Tab-separated table of C-alpha atoms in Angstrom:
chain	number	residue	atom	x	y	z
A	283	UNK	CA	0.030	-0.090	0.063
A	284	UNK	CA	2.788	2.306	0.996
A	285	UNK	CA	4.486	1.603	-2.317
A	286	UNK	CA	1.433	2.495	-4.240
A	287	UNK	CA	1.124	5.797	-2.379
A	288	UNK	CA	4.682	6.565	-3.097
A	289	UNK	CA	4.246	5.941	-6.769
A	290	UNK	CA	1.152	8.043	-6.906
A	291	UNK	CA	2.857	10.886	-5.236
A	292	UNK	CA	5.720	10.632	-7.587
A	293	UNK	CA	3.402	10.709	-10.518
A	294	UNK	CA	1.520	13.732	-9.152
A	295	UNK	CA	4.911	15.487	-8.645
A	296	UNK	CA	6.072	14.715	-12.255
A	297	UNK	CA	2.693	15.950	-13.660
A	298	UNK	CA	2.823	19.248	-11.790
A	299	UNK	CA	6.480	19.765	-12.770
A	300	UNK	CA	5.617	19.213	-16.421
A	301	UNK	CA	2.623	21.645	-16.112
A	302	UNK	CA	4.845	24.084	-14.468
A	303	UNK	CA	7.487	23.861	-17.159
A	304	UNK	CA	4.983	24.360	-19.993
A	305	UNK	CA	3.269	27.262	-18.085
A	306	UNK	CA	6.623	28.874	-17.663
A	307	UNK	CA	7.364	28.375	-21.363
A	308	UNK	CA	4.130	30.069	-22.409
A	309	UNK	CA	4.791	33.021	-20.097
A	310	UNK	CA	8.208	33.466	-21.577
A	311	UNK	CA	6.686	33.261	-25.131
A	312	UNK	CA	3.989	35.833	-24.327
A	313	UNK	CA	6.727	38.256	-22.895
A	314	UNK	CA	8.904	37.695	-25.750
A	315	UNK	CA	6.294	38.688	-28.242
A	316	UNK	CA	5.203	41.714	-26.175
A	317	UNK	CA	8.686	43.041	-25.986
A	318	UNK	CA	9.184	42.604	-29.814
A	319	UNK	CA	6.078	44.403	-30.660
A	320	UNK	CA	6.946	47.235	-28.299
A	321	UNK	CA	10.292	47.492	-30.129
A	322	UNK	CA	8.403	47.615	-33.579
A	323	UNK	CA	6.214	50.367	-32.278
A	324	UNK	CA	9.301	52.337	-30.934
A	325	UNK	CA	11.083	51.918	-34.256
A	326	UNK	CA	8.479	52.789	-36.597
A	327	UNK	CA	5.597	54.443	-34.673
A	328	UNK	CA	7.254	56.187	-31.550
A	329	UNK	CA	3.934	57.905	-30.692
A	330	UNK	CA	2.448	54.460	-30.053
A	331	UNK	CA	5.026	53.591	-27.437
A	332	UNK	CA	3.613	52.979	-23.881
A	333	UNK	CA	3.898	56.075	-21.728
A	334	UNK	CA	3.492	54.313	-18.417
A	335	UNK	CA	3.328	50.786	-16.943
A	336	UNK	CA	0.797	49.519	-14.458
A	337	UNK	CA	1.848	47.524	-11.450
A	338	UNK	CA	0.488	44.449	-13.075
A	339	UNK	CA	2.750	44.993	-16.072
A	340	UNK	CA	0.114	46.101	-18.460
A	341	UNK	CA	0.702	49.071	-20.668
A	342	UNK	CA	-1.101	52.396	-20.936
A	343	UNK	CA	-1.141	53.927	-24.270
A	344	UNK	CA	-1.254	57.694	-24.764
A	345	UNK	CA	-4.723	59.037	-25.606
A	346	UNK	CA	-3.240	60.579	-28.587
A	347	UNK	CA	-1.349	57.537	-29.848
A	348	UNK	CA	-1.485	57.211	-33.498
A	349	UNK	CA	-3.243	60.411	-34.096
A	350	UNK	CA	-2.015	63.523	-35.922
A	351	UNK	CA	-4.444	65.866	-37.589
A	352	UNK	CA	-4.797	68.853	-39.778
A	353	UNK	CA	-6.893	71.663	-38.841
A	354	UNK	CA	-9.776	70.493	-41.077
A	355	UNK	CA	-10.008	67.240	-38.981
A	356	UNK	CA	-8.250	64.909	-41.533
A	357	UNK	CA	-6.650	62.012	-39.818
A	358	UNK	CA	-2.932	61.538	-40.992
A	359	UNK	CA	-1.015	58.425	-40.270
A	360	UNK	CA	2.651	58.982	-39.037
A	361	UNK	CA	3.697	55.282	-39.287
A	362	UNK	CA	7.133	55.051	-40.741
A	363	UNK	CA	6.461	52.363	-43.452
A	364	UNK	CA	9.838	52.739	-44.954
A	365	UNK	CA	11.453	51.742	-41.737
A	366	UNK	CA	8.953	48.923	-41.226
A	367	UNK	CA	9.769	47.634	-44.675
A	368	UNK	CA	13.342	47.527	-43.838
A	369	UNK	CA	12.637	45.266	-40.857
A	370	UNK	CA	10.049	43.179	-42.748
A	371	UNK	CA	9.231	43.612	-46.473
A	372	UNK	CA	5.993	41.911	-46.019
A	373	UNK	CA	4.615	44.921	-44.251
A	374	UNK	CA	1.267	46.081	-45.824
A	375	UNK	CA	-0.448	48.190	-43.165
A	376	UNK	CA	-1.007	49.319	-39.601
A	377	UNK	CA	-4.189	48.516	-37.547
A	378	UNK	CA	-5.321	50.737	-34.747
A	379	UNK	CA	-8.456	50.060	-32.649
A	380	UNK	CA	-8.317	52.832	-29.842
A	381	UNK	CA	-11.249	51.270	-27.864
A	382	UNK	CA	-9.331	48.135	-27.273
A	383	UNK	CA	-5.731	49.556	-27.289
A	384	UNK	CA	-4.924	47.378	-30.165
A	385	UNK	CA	-2.141	48.800	-32.456
A	386	UNK	CA	-0.132	46.405	-34.610
A	387	UNK	CA	1.734	46.135	-37.916
A	388	UNK	CA	-0.008	44.090	-40.510
A	389	UNK	CA	1.807	41.667	-42.909
A	390	UNK	CA	0.823	39.773	-46.026
A	391	UNK	CA	2.438	36.405	-47.273
A	392	UNK	CA	1.828	33.978	-50.076
A	393	UNK	CA	-0.480	31.900	-47.938
A	394	UNK	CA	-2.503	32.264	-44.696
A	395	UNK	CA	-0.220	30.013	-42.600
A	396	UNK	CA	3.156	31.658	-42.660
A	397	UNK	CA	2.538	33.973	-39.956
A	398	UNK	CA	0.385	31.861	-37.687
A	399	UNK	CA	3.389	31.339	-35.475
A	400	UNK	CA	5.991	33.721	-36.870
A	401	UNK	CA	6.341	37.375	-35.588
A	402	UNK	CA	6.996	40.520	-37.359
A	403	UNK	CA	10.783	40.039	-36.758
A	404	UNK	CA	10.396	36.464	-38.140
A	405	UNK	CA	10.834	34.744	-34.847
A	406	UNK	CA	8.956	31.582	-33.955
A	407	UNK	CA	6.196	32.480	-31.416
A	408	UNK	CA	2.615	31.433	-30.892
A	409	UNK	CA	1.515	35.025	-30.886
A	410	UNK	CA	2.311	35.261	-34.655
A	411	UNK	CA	1.524	38.279	-36.472
A	412	UNK	CA	-1.678	40.219	-37.659
A	413	UNK	CA	-1.857	39.399	-41.283
A	414	UNK	CA	-3.900	40.061	-44.382
A	415	UNK	CA	-5.607	37.257	-46.321
A	416	UNK	CA	-3.271	36.221	-49.172
A	417	UNK	CA	-6.076	36.780	-51.686
A	418	UNK	CA	-6.478	40.417	-50.843
A	419	UNK	CA	-4.872	43.350	-52.655
A	420	UNK	CA	-2.699	45.124	-50.097
A	421	UNK	CA	-4.032	48.475	-51.379
A	422	UNK	CA	-7.415	47.797	-49.837
A	423	UNK	CA	-9.276	47.797	-53.183
A	424	UNK	CA	-11.329	44.449	-52.548
A	425	UNK	CA	-14.971	44.396	-51.475
A	426	UNK	CA	-13.867	42.600	-48.379
A	427	UNK	CA	-10.247	42.951	-46.832
A	428	UNK	CA	-9.697	40.278	-44.175
A	429	UNK	CA	-7.207	40.509	-41.320
A	430	UNK	CA	-6.444	37.603	-39.003
A	431	UNK	CA	-5.016	37.453	-35.511
A	432	UNK	CA	-4.676	35.097	-32.676
A	433	UNK	CA	-6.982	35.238	-29.809
A	434	UNK	CA	-4.207	35.440	-27.211
A	435	UNK	CA	-5.113	34.607	-23.598
A	436	UNK	CA	-3.059	37.616	-22.313
A	437	UNK	CA	-5.112	39.958	-24.360
A	438	UNK	CA	-2.463	40.757	-27.035
A	439	UNK	CA	-3.057	40.512	-30.812
A	440	UNK	CA	-6.679	39.904	-31.278
A	441	UNK	CA	-7.294	38.766	-27.716
A	442	UNK	CA	-9.362	41.710	-26.915
A	443	UNK	CA	-11.570	41.689	-30.022
A	444	UNK	CA	-14.425	39.812	-28.302
A	445	UNK	CA	-14.946	42.757	-26.066
A	446	UNK	CA	-17.061	44.093	-28.807
A	447	UNK	CA	-19.720	41.858	-27.363
A	448	UNK	CA	-19.936	44.260	-24.548
A	449	UNK	CA	-22.591	47.164	-25.029
A	450	UNK	CA	-20.467	49.897	-23.618
A	451	UNK	CA	-17.486	48.990	-25.781
A	452	UNK	CA	-19.463	48.755	-28.759
A	453	UNK	CA	-21.161	52.051	-28.151
A	454	UNK	CA	-17.824	53.924	-27.514
A	455	UNK	CA	-15.703	52.131	-29.935
A	456	UNK	CA	-17.622	51.914	-33.178
A	457	UNK	CA	-14.674	53.299	-35.280
A	458	UNK	CA	-11.024	52.167	-35.851
A	459	UNK	CA	-8.468	52.923	-38.304
A	460	UNK	CA	-6.365	51.133	-40.917
A	461	UNK	CA	-3.237	52.766	-42.494
A	462	UNK	CA	-1.326	51.677	-45.636
A	463	UNK	CA	1.697	53.561	-46.991
A	464	UNK	CA	-0.644	55.520	-49.192
A	465	UNK	CA	-3.772	56.042	-47.205
A	466	UNK	CA	-5.605	56.113	-43.966
A	467	UNK	CA	-8.995	54.541	-43.715
A	468	UNK	CA	-11.652	55.060	-41.121
A	469	UNK	CA	-13.585	51.792	-40.431
A	470	UNK	CA	-17.050	51.976	-38.995
A	471	UNK	CA	-18.163	48.785	-37.434
A	472	UNK	CA	-21.517	47.298	-38.632
A	473	UNK	CA	-21.410	43.746	-37.258
A	474	UNK	CA	-19.604	41.603	-34.567
A	475	UNK	CA	-20.583	38.041	-34.662
A	476	UNK	CA	-19.524	34.316	-34.384
A	477	UNK	CA	-19.262	32.463	-37.813
A	478	UNK	CA	-18.203	29.158	-39.150
A	479	UNK	CA	-14.693	28.819	-40.339
A	480	UNK	CA	-15.938	27.778	-43.869
A	481	UNK	CA	-14.791	29.650	-46.889
A	482	UNK	CA	-18.272	30.943	-47.589
A	483	UNK	CA	-17.976	33.248	-44.583
A	484	UNK	CA	-14.783	34.804	-45.867
A	485	UNK	CA	-15.283	36.154	-49.506
A	486	UNK	CA	-13.090	38.635	-50.847
A	487	UNK	CA	-15.248	39.530	-53.848
A	488	UNK	CA	-19.011	39.180	-54.529
A	489	UNK	CA	-20.702	38.197	-57.944
A	490	UNK	CA	-22.653	41.374	-57.843
A	491	UNK	CA	-24.137	44.156	-55.742
A	492	UNK	CA	-27.018	41.958	-54.658
A	493	UNK	CA	-24.921	39.357	-53.249
A	494	UNK	CA	-22.857	41.926	-51.374
A	495	UNK	CA	-25.897	43.491	-49.802
A	496	UNK	CA	-27.391	40.048	-48.842
A	497	UNK	CA	-23.969	39.334	-47.204
A	498	UNK	CA	-23.816	42.577	-45.110
A	499	UNK	CA	-27.533	42.201	-44.267
A	500	UNK	CA	-26.983	38.836	-42.911
A	501	UNK	CA	-23.990	40.110	-41.024
A	502	UNK	CA	-25.891	42.848	-39.467
A	503	UNK	CA	-28.670	40.417	-38.554
A	504	UNK	CA	-26.324	38.025	-36.879
A	505	UNK	CA	-24.424	40.617	-34.972
A	506	UNK	CA	-24.517	40.626	-31.135
A	507	UNK	CA	-24.761	44.290	-31.120
A	508	UNK	CA	-26.766	46.631	-33.314
A	509	UNK	CA	-24.603	49.316	-34.951
A	510	UNK	CA	-25.991	52.364	-36.644
A	511	UNK	CA	-23.609	52.019	-39.652
A	512	UNK	CA	-25.056	52.889	-43.020
A	513	UNK	CA	-24.031	50.538	-45.820
A	514	UNK	CA	-24.493	50.841	-49.718
A	515	UNK	CA	-23.764	48.528	-52.595
A	516	UNK	CA	-20.808	50.647	-53.425
A	517	UNK	CA	-19.102	50.229	-49.922
A	518	UNK	CA	-16.265	48.082	-49.131
A	519	UNK	CA	-15.586	45.919	-45.900
A	520	UNK	CA	-12.766	45.110	-43.595
A	521	UNK	CA	-13.123	41.936	-41.624
A	522	UNK	CA	-11.025	41.112	-38.385
A	523	UNK	CA	-11.190	37.590	-37.601
A	524	UNK	CA	-9.800	35.508	-34.615
A	525	UNK	CA	-10.575	32.110	-32.949
A	526	UNK	CA	-13.598	31.857	-30.778
A	527	UNK	CA	-12.647	28.798	-28.585
A	528	UNK	CA	-14.319	26.321	-31.059
A	529	UNK	CA	-12.251	24.838	-33.866
A	530	UNK	CA	-15.029	25.203	-36.460
A	531	UNK	CA	-16.013	28.813	-35.454
A	532	UNK	CA	-14.333	32.217	-35.698
A	533	UNK	CA	-15.384	35.594	-34.010
A	534	UNK	CA	-15.306	38.331	-36.616
A	535	UNK	CA	-15.682	42.123	-36.470
A	536	UNK	CA	-16.849	43.641	-39.812
A	537	UNK	CA	-16.626	47.391	-40.745
A	538	UNK	CA	-17.472	49.657	-43.646
A	539	UNK	CA	-14.440	51.210	-44.979
A	540	UNK	CA	-14.654	55.020	-45.459
A	541	UNK	CA	-13.129	56.457	-48.604
A	542	UNK	CA	-9.405	57.243	-48.060
A	543	UNK	CA	-8.322	60.521	-46.637
A	544	UNK	CA	-11.596	61.165	-44.991
A	545	UNK	CA	-10.832	59.495	-41.426
A	546	UNK	CA	-11.554	62.058	-38.902
A	547	UNK	CA	-9.624	62.965	-35.770
A	548	UNK	CA	-12.767	62.148	-33.655
A	549	UNK	CA	-13.004	58.551	-32.996
A	550	UNK	CA	-16.790	58.736	-33.015
A	551	UNK	CA	-19.379	57.484	-30.392
A	552	UNK	CA	-22.323	56.485	-32.396
A	553	UNK	CA	-25.069	54.492	-30.684
A	554	UNK	CA	-25.042	50.726	-30.487
A	555	UNK	CA	-27.155	48.278	-28.666
A	556	UNK	CA	-26.333	44.731	-27.760
A	557	UNK	CA	-28.607	41.786	-27.640
């Protein structure tokens, strides 16, 4: 009996040790990715660098992070894409969601797997990188531009995206920004929902305007929050996609892309209601 108890105790200690090692490795991986993206911000977008650090290690971004503006209210990006390109030629844009304190470079590869576990600097890390669907035109000319990011447990990358299920976040954070080397786009959210991971949910183009309007109508109908964002058959979408916790499902935030160079300094606080 004593021998069995000793064996069980040894087994339990072994399991706890393995779990502890794995947990430590995950924490180190998270920290390495956070440090790397802080360096990217400092190098190419110094106005995005954290101003202070909380006791728990979380960062507080400046309220004016990522914003410069002309007197007429035009939003101008100050991202140094030339410097970013020198670090990684796959750079195509910069995504900023002020309501969620999301601010990252966006890359594009020849497939949708390269940056799943590869950071902006090319290091192997589970955080990966925010990346654009390989089918998309990096100039944001398609009817639906799709960006992917991991749902990281520490809230980095697209880990905070599901906060759009919260009514207050939806109400105060309806607008986000996407910058390219040529333009700044204001993105006005029209839907946040859980979808299947099937190809049908991720179209880049549509057969005609009718199919586009049917798709956006369904997206609005299935949204967890009701956004007062007008949409027309001439509009374009940007889709932010992350894992939902289920292998066959994804959580997506979809927004109308306003014409280039019309993004305003004001981040907008249009009403939204959640179901």
